[in-house]
CSV table of C-alpha atoms in Angstrom, one decimal:
chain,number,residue,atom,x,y,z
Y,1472,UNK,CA,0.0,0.0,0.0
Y,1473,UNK,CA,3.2,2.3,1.0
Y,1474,UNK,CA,4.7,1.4,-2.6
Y,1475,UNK,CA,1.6,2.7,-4.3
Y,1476,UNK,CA,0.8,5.5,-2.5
Y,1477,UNK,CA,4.3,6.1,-3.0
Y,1478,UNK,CA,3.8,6.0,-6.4
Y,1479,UNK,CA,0.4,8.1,-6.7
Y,1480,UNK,CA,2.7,11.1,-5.4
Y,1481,UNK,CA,5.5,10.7,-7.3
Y,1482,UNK,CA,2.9,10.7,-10.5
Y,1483,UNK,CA,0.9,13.7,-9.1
Y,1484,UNK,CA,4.5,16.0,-8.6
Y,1485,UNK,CA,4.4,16.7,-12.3
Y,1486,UNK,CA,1.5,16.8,-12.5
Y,1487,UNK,CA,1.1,20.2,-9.8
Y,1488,UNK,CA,4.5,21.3,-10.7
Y,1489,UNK,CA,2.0,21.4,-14.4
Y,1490,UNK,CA,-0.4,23.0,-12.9
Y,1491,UNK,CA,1.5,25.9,-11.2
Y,1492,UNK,CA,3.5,27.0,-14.8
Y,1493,UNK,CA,0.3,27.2,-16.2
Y,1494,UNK,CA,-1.4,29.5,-13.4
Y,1495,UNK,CA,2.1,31.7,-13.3
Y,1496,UNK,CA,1.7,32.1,-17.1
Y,1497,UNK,CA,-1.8,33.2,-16.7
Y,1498,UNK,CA,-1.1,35.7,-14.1
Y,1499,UNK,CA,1.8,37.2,-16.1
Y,1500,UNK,CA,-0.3,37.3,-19.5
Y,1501,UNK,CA,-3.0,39.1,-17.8
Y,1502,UNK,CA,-0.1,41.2,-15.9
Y,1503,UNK,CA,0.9,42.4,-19.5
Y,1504,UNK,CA,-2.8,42.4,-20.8
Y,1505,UNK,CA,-3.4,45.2,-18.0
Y,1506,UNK,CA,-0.1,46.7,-18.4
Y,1507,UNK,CA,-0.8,47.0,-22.1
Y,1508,UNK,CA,-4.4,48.0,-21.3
Y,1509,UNK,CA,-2.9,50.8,-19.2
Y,1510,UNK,CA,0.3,52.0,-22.4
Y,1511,UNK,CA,-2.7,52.2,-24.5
Y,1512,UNK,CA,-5.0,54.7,-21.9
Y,1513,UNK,CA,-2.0,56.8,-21.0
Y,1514,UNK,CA,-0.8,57.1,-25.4
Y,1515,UNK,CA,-4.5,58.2,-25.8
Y,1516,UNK,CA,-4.6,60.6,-23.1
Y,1517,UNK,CA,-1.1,61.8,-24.1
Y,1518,UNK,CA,-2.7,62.0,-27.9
Y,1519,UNK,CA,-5.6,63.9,-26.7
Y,1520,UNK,CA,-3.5,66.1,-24.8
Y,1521,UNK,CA,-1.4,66.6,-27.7
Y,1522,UNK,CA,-4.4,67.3,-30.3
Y,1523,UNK,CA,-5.9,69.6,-27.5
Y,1524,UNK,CA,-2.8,71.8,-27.7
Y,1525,UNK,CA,-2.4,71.8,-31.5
Y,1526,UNK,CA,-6.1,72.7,-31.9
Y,1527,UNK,CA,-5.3,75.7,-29.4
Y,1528,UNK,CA,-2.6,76.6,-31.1
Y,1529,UNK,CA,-4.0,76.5,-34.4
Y,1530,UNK,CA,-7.1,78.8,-33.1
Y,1531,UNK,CA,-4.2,81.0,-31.3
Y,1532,UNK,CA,-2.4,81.3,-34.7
Y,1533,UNK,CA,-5.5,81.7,-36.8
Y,1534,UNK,CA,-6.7,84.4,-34.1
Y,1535,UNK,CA,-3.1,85.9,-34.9
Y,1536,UNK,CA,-3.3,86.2,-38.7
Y,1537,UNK,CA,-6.5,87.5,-38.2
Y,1538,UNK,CA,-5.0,90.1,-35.9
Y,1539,UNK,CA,-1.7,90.7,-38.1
Y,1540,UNK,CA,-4.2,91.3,-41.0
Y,1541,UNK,CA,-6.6,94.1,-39.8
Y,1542,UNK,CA,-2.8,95.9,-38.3
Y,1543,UNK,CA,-1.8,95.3,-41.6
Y,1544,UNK,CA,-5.1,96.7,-43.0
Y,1545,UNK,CA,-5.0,99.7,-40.5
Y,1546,UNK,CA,-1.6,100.8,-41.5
Y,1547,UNK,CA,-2.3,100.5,-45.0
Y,1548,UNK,CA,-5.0,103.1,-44.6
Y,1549,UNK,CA,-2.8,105.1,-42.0
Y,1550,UNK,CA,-0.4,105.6,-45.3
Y,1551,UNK,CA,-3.4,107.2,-47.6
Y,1552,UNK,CA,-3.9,109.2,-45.1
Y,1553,UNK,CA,0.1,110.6,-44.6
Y,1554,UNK,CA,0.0,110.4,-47.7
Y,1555,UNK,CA,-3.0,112.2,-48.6
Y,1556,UNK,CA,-1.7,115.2,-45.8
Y,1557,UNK,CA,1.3,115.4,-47.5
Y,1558,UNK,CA,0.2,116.0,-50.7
Y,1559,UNK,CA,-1.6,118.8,-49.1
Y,1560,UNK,CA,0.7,119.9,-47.1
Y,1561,UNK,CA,3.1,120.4,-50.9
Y,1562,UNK,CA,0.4,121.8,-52.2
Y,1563,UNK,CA,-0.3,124.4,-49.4
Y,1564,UNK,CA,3.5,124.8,-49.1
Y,1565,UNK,CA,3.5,125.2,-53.3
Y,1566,UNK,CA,1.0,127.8,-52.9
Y,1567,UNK,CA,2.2,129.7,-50.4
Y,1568,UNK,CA,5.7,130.0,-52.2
Y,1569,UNK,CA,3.9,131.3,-54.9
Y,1570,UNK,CA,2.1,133.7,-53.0
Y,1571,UNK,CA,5.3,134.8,-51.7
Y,1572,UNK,CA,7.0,135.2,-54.8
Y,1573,UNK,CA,3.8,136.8,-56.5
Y,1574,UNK,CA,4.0,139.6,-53.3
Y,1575,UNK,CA,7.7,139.8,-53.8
Y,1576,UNK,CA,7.4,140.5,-57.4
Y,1577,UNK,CA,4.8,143.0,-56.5
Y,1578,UNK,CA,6.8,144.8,-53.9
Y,1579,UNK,CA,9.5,144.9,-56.5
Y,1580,UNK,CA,7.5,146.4,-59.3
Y,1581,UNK,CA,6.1,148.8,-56.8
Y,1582,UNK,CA,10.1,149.9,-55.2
Y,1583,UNK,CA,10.9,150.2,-59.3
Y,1584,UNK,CA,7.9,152.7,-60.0
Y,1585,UNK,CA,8.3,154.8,-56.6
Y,1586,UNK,CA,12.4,155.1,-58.1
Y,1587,UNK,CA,11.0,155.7,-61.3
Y,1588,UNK,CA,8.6,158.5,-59.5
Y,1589,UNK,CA,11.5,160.2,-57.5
Y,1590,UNK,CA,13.9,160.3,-60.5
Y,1591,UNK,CA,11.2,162.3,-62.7
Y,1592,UNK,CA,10.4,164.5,-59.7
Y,1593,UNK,CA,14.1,165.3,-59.2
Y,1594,UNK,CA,14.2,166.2,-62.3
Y,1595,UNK,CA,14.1,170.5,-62.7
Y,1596,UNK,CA,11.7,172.1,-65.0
Y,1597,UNK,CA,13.6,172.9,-67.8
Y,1598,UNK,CA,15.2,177.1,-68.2
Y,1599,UNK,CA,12.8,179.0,-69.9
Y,1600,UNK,CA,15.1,181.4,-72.2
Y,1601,UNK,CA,15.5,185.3,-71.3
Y,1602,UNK,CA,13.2,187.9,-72.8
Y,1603,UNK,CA,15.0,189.5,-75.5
Y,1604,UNK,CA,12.9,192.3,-75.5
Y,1605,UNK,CA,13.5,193.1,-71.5
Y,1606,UNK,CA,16.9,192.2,-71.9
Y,1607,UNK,CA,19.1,193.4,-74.9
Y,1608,UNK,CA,19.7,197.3,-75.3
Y,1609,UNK,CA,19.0,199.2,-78.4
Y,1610,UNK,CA,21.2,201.2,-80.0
Y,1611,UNK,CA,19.3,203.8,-78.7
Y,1612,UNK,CA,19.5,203.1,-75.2
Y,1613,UNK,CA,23.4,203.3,-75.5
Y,1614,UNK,CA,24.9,206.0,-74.5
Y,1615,UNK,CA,26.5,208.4,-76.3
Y,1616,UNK,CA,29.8,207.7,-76.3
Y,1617,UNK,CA,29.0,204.4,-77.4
Y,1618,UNK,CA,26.9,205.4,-80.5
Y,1619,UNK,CA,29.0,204.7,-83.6
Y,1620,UNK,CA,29.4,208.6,-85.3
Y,1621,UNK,CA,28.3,208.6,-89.3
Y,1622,UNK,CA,30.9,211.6,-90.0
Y,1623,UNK,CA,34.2,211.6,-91.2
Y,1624,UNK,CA,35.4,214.7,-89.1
Y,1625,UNK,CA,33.4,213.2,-86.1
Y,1626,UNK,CA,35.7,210.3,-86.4
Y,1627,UNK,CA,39.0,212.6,-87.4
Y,1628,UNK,CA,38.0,214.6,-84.3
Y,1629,UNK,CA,37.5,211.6,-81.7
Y,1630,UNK,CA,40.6,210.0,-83.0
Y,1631,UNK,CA,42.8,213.2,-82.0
Y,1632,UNK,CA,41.0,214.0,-78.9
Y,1633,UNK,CA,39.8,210.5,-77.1
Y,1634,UNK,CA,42.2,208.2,-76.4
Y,1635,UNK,CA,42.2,204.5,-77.5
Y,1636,UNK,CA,40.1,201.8,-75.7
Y,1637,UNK,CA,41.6,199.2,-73.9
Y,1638,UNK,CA,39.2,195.8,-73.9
Y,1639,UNK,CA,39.5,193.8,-71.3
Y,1640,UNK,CA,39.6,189.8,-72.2
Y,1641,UNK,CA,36.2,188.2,-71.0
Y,1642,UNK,CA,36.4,186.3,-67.7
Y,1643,UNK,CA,36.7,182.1,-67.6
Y,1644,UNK,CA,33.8,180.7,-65.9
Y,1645,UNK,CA,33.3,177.0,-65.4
Y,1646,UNK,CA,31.6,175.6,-68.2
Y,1647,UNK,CA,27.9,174.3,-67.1
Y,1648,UNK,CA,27.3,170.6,-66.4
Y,1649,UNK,CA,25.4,169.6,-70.1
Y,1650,UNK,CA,21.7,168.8,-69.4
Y,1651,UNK,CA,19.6,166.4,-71.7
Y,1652,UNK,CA,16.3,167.4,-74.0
Y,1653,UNK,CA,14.4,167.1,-70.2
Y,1654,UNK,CA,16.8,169.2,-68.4
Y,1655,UNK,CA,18.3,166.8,-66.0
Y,1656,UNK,CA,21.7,167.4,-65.5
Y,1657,UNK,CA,24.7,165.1,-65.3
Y,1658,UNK,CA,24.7,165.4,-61.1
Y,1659,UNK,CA,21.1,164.9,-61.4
Y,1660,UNK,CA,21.1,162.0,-63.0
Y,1661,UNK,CA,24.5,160.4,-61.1
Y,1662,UNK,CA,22.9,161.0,-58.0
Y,1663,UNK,CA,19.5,159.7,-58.7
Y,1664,UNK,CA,21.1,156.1,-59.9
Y,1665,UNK,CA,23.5,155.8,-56.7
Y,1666,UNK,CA,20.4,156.7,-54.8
Y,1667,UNK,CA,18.3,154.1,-56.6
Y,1668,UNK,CA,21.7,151.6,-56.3
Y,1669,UNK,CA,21.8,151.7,-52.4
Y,1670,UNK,CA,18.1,151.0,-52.1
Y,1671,UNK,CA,18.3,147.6,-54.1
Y,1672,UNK,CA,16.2,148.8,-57.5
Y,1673,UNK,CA,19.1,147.3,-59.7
Y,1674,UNK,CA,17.5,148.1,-63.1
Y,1675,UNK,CA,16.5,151.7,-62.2
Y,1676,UNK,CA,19.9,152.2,-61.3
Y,1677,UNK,CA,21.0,150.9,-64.4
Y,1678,UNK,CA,18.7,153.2,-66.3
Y,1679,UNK,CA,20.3,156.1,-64.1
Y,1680,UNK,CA,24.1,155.5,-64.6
Y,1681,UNK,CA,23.5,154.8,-68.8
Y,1682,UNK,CA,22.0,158.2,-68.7
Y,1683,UNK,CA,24.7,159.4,-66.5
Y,1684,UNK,CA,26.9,158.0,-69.3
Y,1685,UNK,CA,24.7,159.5,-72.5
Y,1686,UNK,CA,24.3,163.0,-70.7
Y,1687,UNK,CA,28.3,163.1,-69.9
Y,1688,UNK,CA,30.7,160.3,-71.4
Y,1689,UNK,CA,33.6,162.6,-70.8
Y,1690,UNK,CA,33.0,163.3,-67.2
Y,1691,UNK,CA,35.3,161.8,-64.4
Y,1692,UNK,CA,32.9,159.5,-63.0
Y,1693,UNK,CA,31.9,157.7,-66.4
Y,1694,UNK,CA,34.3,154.7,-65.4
Y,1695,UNK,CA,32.6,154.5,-62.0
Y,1696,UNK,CA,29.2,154.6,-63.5
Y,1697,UNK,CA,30.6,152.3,-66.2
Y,1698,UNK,CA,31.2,150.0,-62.9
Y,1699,UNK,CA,28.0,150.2,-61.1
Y,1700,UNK,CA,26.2,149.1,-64.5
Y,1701,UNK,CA,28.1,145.8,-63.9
Y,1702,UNK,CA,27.2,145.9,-60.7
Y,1703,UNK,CA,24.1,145.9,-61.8
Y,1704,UNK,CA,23.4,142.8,-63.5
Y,1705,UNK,CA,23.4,140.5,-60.3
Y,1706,UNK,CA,21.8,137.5,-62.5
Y,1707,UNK,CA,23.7,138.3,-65.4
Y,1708,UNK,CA,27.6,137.7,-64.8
Y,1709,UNK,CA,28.1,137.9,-69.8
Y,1710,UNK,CA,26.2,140.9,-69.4
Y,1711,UNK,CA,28.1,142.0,-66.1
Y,1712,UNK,CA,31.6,140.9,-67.7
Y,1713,UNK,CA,30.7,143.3,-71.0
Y,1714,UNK,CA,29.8,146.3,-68.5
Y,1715,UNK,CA,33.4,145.4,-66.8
Y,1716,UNK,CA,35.4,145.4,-70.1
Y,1717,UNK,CA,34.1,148.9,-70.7
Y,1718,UNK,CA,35.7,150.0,-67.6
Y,1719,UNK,CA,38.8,149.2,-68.8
């Protein structure tokens, strides 16, 4: 009876030792079953996560360009705008040069005609000439010793008993400064164009030293009137070199 219950347990050792693999490999597939179970809940929450943040970043970047485009669109319409001021700001600035230059012109043409005003009131009324009538002596006004006698013996008769005349030569005076068909003289007319040259009227001074220069070429300021005719012609250095060349 010992032999085969001996021999019962020796047949029912493998037989357990059977058993327990099996069980061990059970509870180590379903180990790796929920071990699996869990990879595959933790990739999907990872992959929601993940799809979470890309769809807020794609609504963050879409909120973005939406957000660079109306800046984009702003600043565009902030440049018409500069741009429209400062194409009126040229234009006011264009006008208001021209106004400027149109008053300066103006102011010009006005200093001109006031010079051209003072020169003809400087100018004297011309001499009227002497009465002859008033002025000259008839023959018979003269006196007597100055009427011519018609007799020979009245001239035999004065000749022995009047002594000779002695004439006496006619006195130098200065010859006159010569005057032009309107009677302004060569002072006149110098001092007029220096007086028109210091205020800045250029082409009435001009005017005033080449009639300075027609009244009296000969005169000893001719080369210095010569000179301020160059001086003249501020925006015209040929016709300021010719004026020049005549100085010389």
């Amino acid at each position: 009876m010992k032999a085969v219950r001996l021999a019962a347990v020796a047949a029912l050792l493998p037989l357990a030792g059977c058993l327990a693999t099996r069980q061990d490999l059970e509870k180590l597939q379903t180990r790796m079953d929920n071990d699996r179970a869990e990879q595959n809940r933790q990739i999907e929450a990872l992959i929601t996560r993940t799809q979470a943040m890309l769809d807020s970043l794609s609504s963050q970047n879409a909120r973005m360009r939406a957000d660079v485009a109306n800046r984009l669109l702003q600043i565009d319409r902030q440049l018409v705008q500069i741009q429209s001021l400062s194409g009126q700001s040229q234009q006011q600035i264009r006008d208001l040069q021209r106004q400027i230059e149109q008053r300066a012109a103006e102011a010009r043409e006005a200093a001109e005609a006031a010079d051209s005003a003072e020169v003809v009131l400087d100018r004297p009324a011309p001499a009227r000439p002497a009465d002859t009538g008033t002025s000259t002596r008839t023959s018979a006004d003269r006196p007597a010793a100055d009427r011519p006698s018609n007799s020979g013996s009245d001239r035999t008769a004065g000749a022995s008993t009047t002594p000779p005349r002695t004439t006496t030569p006619p006195r130098a005076t200065t010859p006159a400064r010569p005057r032009t068909s309107g009677g302004v003289s060569a002072d006149e007319a110098y001092e007029a164009a220096m007086g028109a040259f210091r205020r800045g009227s250029m082409s009435t001074a001009r005017s005033g030293f080449q009639e300075f220069l027609s009244i009296a070429p000969d005169d000893d300021r001719a080369p210095d009137a010569q000179f301020y005719v160059g001086e003249t012609y501020t925006r015209d250095p040929d016709a300021a070199i010719a004026a020049y060349q005549r100085v010389v």
